[in-house]
Coordinates of C-alpha atoms in Angstrom, one line a residue:
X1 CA -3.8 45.7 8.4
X2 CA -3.6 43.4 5.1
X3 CA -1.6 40.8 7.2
X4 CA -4.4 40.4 9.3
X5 CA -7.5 40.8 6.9
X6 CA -5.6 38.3 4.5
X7 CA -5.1 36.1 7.2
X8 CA -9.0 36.0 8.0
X9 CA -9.4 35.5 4.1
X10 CA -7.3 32.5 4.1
X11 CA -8.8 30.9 6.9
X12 CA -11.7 31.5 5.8
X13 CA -11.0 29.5 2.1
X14 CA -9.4 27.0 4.0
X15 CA -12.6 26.1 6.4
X16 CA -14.9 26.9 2.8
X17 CA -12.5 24.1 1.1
X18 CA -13.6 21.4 4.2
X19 CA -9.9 20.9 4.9
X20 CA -7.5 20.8 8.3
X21 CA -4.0 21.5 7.3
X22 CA -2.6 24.5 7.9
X23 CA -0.4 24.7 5.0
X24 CA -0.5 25.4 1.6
X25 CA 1.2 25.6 -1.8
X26 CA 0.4 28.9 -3.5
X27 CA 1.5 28.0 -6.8
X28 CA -0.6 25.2 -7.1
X29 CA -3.7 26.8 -5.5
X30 CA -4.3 23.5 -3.0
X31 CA -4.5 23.2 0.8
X32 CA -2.0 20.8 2.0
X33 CA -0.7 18.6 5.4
X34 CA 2.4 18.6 7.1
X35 CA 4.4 16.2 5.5
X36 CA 3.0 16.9 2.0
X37 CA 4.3 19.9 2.3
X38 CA 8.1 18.9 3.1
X39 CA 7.7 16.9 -0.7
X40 CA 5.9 20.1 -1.9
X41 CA 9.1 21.7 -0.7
X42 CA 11.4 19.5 -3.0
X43 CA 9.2 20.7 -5.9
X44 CA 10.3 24.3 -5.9
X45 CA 9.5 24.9 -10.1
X46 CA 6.0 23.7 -9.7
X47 CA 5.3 24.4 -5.8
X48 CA 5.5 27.0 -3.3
X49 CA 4.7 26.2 0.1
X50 CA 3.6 28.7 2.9
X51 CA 2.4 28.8 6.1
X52 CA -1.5 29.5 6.3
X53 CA -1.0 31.5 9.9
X54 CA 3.0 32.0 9.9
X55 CA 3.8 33.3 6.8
X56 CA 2.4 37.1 5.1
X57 CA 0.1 36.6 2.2
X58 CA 0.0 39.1 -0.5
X59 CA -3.5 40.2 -2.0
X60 CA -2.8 38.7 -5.1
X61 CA -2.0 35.3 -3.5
X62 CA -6.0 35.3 -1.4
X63 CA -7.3 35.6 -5.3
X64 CA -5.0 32.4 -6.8
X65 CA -6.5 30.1 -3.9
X66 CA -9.8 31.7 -4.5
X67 CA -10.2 30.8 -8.2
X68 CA -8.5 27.7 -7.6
X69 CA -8.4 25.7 -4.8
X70 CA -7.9 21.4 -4.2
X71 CA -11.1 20.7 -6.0
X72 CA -10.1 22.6 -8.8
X73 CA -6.8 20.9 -8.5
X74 CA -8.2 17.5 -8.3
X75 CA -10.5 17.6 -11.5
X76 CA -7.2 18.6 -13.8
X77 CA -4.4 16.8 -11.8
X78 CA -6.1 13.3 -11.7
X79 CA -8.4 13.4 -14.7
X80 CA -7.7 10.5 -15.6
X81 CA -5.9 8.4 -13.0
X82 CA -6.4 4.5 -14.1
X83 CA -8.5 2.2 -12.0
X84 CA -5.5 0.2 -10.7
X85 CA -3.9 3.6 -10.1
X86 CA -2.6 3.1 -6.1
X87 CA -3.8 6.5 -4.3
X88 CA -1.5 6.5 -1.6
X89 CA -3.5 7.3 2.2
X90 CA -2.4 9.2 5.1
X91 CA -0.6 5.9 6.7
X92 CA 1.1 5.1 3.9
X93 CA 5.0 5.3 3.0
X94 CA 6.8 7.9 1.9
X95 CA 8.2 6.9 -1.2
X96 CA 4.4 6.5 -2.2
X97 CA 3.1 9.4 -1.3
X98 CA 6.1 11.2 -3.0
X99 CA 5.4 9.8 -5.9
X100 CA 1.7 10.0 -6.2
X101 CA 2.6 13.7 -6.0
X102 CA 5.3 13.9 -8.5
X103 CA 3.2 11.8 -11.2
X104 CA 0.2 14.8 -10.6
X105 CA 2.2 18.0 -10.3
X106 CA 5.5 17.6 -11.8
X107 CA 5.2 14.7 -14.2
X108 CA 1.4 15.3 -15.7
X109 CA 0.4 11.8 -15.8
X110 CA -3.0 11.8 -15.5
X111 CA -4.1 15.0 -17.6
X112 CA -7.3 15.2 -19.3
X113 CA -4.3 15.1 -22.6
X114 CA -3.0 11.9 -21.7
X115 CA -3.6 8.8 -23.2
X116 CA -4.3 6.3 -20.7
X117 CA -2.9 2.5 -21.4
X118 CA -4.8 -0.4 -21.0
X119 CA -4.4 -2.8 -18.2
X120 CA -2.7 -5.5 -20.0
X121 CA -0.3 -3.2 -21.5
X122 CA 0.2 -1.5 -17.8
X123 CA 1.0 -4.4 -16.5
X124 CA 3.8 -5.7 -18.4
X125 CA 7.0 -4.3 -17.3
X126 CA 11.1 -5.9 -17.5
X127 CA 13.8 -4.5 -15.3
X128 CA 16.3 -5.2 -12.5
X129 CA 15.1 -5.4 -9.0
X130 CA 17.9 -5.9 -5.7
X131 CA 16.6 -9.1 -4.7
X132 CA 17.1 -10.2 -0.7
X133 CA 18.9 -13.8 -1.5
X134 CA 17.0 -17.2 1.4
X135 CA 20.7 -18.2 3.1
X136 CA 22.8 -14.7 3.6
X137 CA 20.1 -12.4 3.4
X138 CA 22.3 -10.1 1.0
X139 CA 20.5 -8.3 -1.7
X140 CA 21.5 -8.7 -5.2
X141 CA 20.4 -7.6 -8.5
X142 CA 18.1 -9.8 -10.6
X143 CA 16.2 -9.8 -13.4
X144 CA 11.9 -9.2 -13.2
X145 CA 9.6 -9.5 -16.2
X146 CA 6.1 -9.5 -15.5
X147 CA 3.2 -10.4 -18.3
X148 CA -0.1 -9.2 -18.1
X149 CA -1.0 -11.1 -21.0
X150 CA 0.6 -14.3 -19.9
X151 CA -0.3 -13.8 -17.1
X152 CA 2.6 -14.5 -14.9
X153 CA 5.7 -12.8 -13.3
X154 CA 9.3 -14.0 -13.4
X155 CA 12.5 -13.5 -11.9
X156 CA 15.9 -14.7 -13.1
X157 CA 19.6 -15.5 -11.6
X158 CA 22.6 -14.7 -13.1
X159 CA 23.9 -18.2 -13.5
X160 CA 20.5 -19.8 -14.6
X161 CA 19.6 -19.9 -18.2
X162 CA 15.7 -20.3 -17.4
X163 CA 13.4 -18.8 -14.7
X164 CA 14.8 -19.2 -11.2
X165 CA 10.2 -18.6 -10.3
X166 CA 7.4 -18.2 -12.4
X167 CA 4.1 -17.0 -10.3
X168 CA 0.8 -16.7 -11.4
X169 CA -0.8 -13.8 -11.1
X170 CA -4.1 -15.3 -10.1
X171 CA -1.7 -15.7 -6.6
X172 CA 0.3 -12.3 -6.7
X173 CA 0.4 -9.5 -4.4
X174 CA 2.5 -6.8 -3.2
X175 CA 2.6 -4.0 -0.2
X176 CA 5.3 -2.0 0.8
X177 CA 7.2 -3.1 4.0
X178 CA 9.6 -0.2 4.7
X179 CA 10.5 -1.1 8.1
X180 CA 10.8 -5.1 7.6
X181 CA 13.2 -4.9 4.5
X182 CA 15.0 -1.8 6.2
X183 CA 15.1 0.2 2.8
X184 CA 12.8 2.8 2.2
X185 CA 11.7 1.6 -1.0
X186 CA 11.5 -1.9 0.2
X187 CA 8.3 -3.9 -1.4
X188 CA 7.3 -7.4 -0.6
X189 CA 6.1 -9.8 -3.1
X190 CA 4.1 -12.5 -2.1
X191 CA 2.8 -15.8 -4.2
X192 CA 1.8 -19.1 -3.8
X193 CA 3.4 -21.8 -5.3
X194 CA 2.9 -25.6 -4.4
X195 CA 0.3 -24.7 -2.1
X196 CA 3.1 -22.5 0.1
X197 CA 3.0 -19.2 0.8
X198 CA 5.9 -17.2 -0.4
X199 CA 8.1 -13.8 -0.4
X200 CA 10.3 -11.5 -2.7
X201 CA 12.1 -9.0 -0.9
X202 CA 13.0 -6.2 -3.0
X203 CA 13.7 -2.8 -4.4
X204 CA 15.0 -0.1 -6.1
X205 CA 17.0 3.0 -5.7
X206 CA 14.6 5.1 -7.8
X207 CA 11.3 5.9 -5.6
X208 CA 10.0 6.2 -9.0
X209 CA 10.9 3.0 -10.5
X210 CA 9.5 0.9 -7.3
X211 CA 6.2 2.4 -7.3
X212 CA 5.9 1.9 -11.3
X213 CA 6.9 -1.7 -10.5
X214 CA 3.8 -1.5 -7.6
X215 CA 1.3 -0.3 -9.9
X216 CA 2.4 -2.1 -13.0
X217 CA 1.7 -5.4 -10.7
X218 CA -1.5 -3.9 -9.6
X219 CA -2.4 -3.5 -13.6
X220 CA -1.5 -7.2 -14.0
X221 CA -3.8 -8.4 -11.0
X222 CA -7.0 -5.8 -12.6
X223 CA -6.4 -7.2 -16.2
X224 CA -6.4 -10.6 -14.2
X225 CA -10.1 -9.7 -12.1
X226 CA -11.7 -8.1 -15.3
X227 CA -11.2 -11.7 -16.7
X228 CA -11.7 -14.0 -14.4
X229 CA -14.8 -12.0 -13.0
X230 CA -16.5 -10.3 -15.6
X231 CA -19.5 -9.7 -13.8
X232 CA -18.5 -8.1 -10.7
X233 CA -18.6 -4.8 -10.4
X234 CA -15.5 -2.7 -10.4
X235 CA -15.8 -1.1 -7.4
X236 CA -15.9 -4.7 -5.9
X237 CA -12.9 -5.8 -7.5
X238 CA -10.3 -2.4 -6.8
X239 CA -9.5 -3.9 -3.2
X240 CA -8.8 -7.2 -4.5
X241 CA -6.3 -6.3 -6.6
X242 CA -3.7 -5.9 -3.9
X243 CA -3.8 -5.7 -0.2
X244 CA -1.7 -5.0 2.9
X245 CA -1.7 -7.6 5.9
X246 CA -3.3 -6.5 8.9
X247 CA -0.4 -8.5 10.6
X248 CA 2.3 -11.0 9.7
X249 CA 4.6 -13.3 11.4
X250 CA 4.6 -16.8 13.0
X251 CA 2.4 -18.4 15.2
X252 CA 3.1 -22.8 16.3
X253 CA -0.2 -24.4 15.0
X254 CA -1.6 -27.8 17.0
X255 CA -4.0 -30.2 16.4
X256 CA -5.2 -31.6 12.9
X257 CA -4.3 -30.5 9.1
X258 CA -6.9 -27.7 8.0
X259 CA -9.4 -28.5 5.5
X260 CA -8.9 -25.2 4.0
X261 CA -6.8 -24.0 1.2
X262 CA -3.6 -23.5 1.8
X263 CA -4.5 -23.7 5.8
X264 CA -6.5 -20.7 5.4
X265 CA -9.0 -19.7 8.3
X266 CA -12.0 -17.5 7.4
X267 CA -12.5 -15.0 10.1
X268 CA -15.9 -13.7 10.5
X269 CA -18.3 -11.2 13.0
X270 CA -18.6 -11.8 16.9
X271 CA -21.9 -11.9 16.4
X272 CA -21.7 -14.8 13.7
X273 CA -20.0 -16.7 17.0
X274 CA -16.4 -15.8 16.2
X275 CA -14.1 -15.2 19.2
X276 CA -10.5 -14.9 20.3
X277 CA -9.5 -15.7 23.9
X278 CA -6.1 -16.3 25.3
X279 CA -6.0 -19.7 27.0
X280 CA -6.8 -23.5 25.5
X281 CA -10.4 -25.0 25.1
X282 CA -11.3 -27.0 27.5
X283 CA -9.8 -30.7 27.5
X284 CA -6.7 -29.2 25.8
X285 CA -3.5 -29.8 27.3
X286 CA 0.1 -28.8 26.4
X287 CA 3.6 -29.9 27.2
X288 CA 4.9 -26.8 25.8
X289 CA 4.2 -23.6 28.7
X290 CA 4.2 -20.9 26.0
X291 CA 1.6 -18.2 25.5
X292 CA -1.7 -19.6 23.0
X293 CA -4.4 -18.1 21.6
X294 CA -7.6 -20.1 20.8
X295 CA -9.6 -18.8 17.2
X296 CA -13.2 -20.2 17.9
X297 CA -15.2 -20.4 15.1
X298 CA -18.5 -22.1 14.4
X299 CA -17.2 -25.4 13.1
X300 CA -14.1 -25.8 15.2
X301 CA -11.5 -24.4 17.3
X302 CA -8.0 -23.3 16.3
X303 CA -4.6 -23.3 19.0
X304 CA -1.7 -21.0 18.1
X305 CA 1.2 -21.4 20.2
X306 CA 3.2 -17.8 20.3
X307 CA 7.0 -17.2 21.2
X308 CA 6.2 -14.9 24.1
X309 CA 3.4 -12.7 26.3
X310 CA 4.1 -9.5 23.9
X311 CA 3.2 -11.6 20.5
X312 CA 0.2 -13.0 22.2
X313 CA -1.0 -9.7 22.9
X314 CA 0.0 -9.1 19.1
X315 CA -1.8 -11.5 17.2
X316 CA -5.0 -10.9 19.6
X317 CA -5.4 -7.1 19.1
X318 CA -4.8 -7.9 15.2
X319 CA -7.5 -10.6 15.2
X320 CA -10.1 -8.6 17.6
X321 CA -9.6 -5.9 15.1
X322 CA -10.4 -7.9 12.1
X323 CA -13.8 -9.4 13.9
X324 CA -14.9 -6.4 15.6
X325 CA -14.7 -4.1 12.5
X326 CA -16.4 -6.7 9.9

């Protein structure tokens, strides 16, 4: 009889709360999904998890969610999570989402107790990253000191006295690429120096160490904004800080240099006459029978030559994406 009124109770909290899951940790008090619960799981002196419909729940239990619950958990847990703070989303990577729930629960960092640093100091941070190396593609261990206050990052070789890179900030971002740097702490870094685009490959074999790296470099690039625009608002500049690609690879370009910086293309609405097709302009002809895709724009047209059909169709969805959803 209590297995099935508790049940109904439960439910009932969870639909009251707004929330989907079907999961839970009853030492917390908070509602959670599916695969925050297997890191819930690895927690087992600040967590509990249980099923909501699978597992019995004892009176006692009903209350603790009652009087507590993921709003309650939210206003002490993240009290005072800083503005440059990345709050990991359902796509994200593991190793981000594990660690935006180890810094809340197990950790404490953002308390109401805490004292929270200031950008500048936030974003200066020394340590060893395993570096992918151009030629053999081996990683190796090199050493990364970034400078909010100087405003730059550096990384050093072994056998070099000075700074085998120093990047600017102003350029700086990061994401992390799982998949393409086949380590599941793997973070790209990407500048631009000479007017070239460039990448780090790296990481580091403590989840928690990568992701302090992450949002150290997002403090850097917010100390950066708050400077260099003072007058935009902040919720304006908290997506520029750092941002992950939509899509990124090559693509053959023809016709004349770009006037643009660093051969960037602004992409705007359909509506604004932006469009994406799959064939050349008219009067365009090509020696090379590959797969293109034609950018129209209002001033010009821009050809991309891809390596095959199933990059084509690639680079098309990515860019429809980007022009429908503006």
């Amino acid at each position: 009889m209590d297995y099935d009124r508790n049940k109904v109770l439960l439910l009932e909290l969870q639909r009251a709360a707004g929330t989907g899951p079907e999961w839970a940790s009853c030492k917390l008090g908070i509602f959670i999904c599916l695969t925050c619960s297997g890191i819930h799981r690895n927690l087992p002196e600040i967590s509990r998890v249980k099923s909501l419909r699978l597992d019995f729940w004892e009176s006692s239990l009903i209350e603790f969610m009652r009087n507590h619950g993921n709003l309650w958990a939210k206003a002490k847990y993240e009290a005072k999570v800083p503005p440059y703070y990345y709050i990991p989303k359902s796509r994200d990577c593991m190793v981000l989402r594990e660690q935006w729930i180890r810094a809340k629960y197990e950790r404490g960092e953002f308390l109401d107790t805490r004292v929270c640093q200031d950008p500048c100091s936030a974003g200066s941070r020394e340590g060893c990253l395993w570096k992918r190396g151009k030629v053999h593609r081996q990683f190796q261990k090199r050493q990364f000191v970034l400078s909010a206050r100087e405003g730059v990052m550096k990384y050093y070789c072994k056998e070099s006295k000075g700074p085998k890179a120093v990047i600017s900030i102003g350029t700086l971002n990061a994401m992390f690429q799982v998949e393409k740097i086949g380590h599941s702490h793997g973070l790209q870094i990407t500048y631009i120096t000479d007017g070239q685009i460039r990448n780090l490959f790296v990481y580091h074999e403590s989840g928690k160490e990568i992701v302090d790296w992450f949002n150290a470099i997002r403090a850097a690039r917010y100390h950066y904004l708050r400077i260099t625009f003072p007058n935009v608002p902040e919720p304006e500049l908290i997506p520029r800080i750092t941002r992950n690609f939509v899509k990124e690879g090559y693509m053959e370009k023809t016709g004349p240099k770009d006037a643009f910086a660093q051969g960037q293309v602004y992409i705007g609405r359909r509506d604004e006459g932006y469009e994406v097709r799959g064939d050349l302009p008219q009067k365009v002809c090509m020696k090379k029978k590959k797969p293109v895709i034609t950018l129209v724009t209002p001033v010009r047209e821009f050809v991309f030559i891809c390596e095959n059909d199933r990059k084509q169709k690639e680079w098309m969805d990515a860019l429809n994406g980007v022009i429908t959803q503006l």
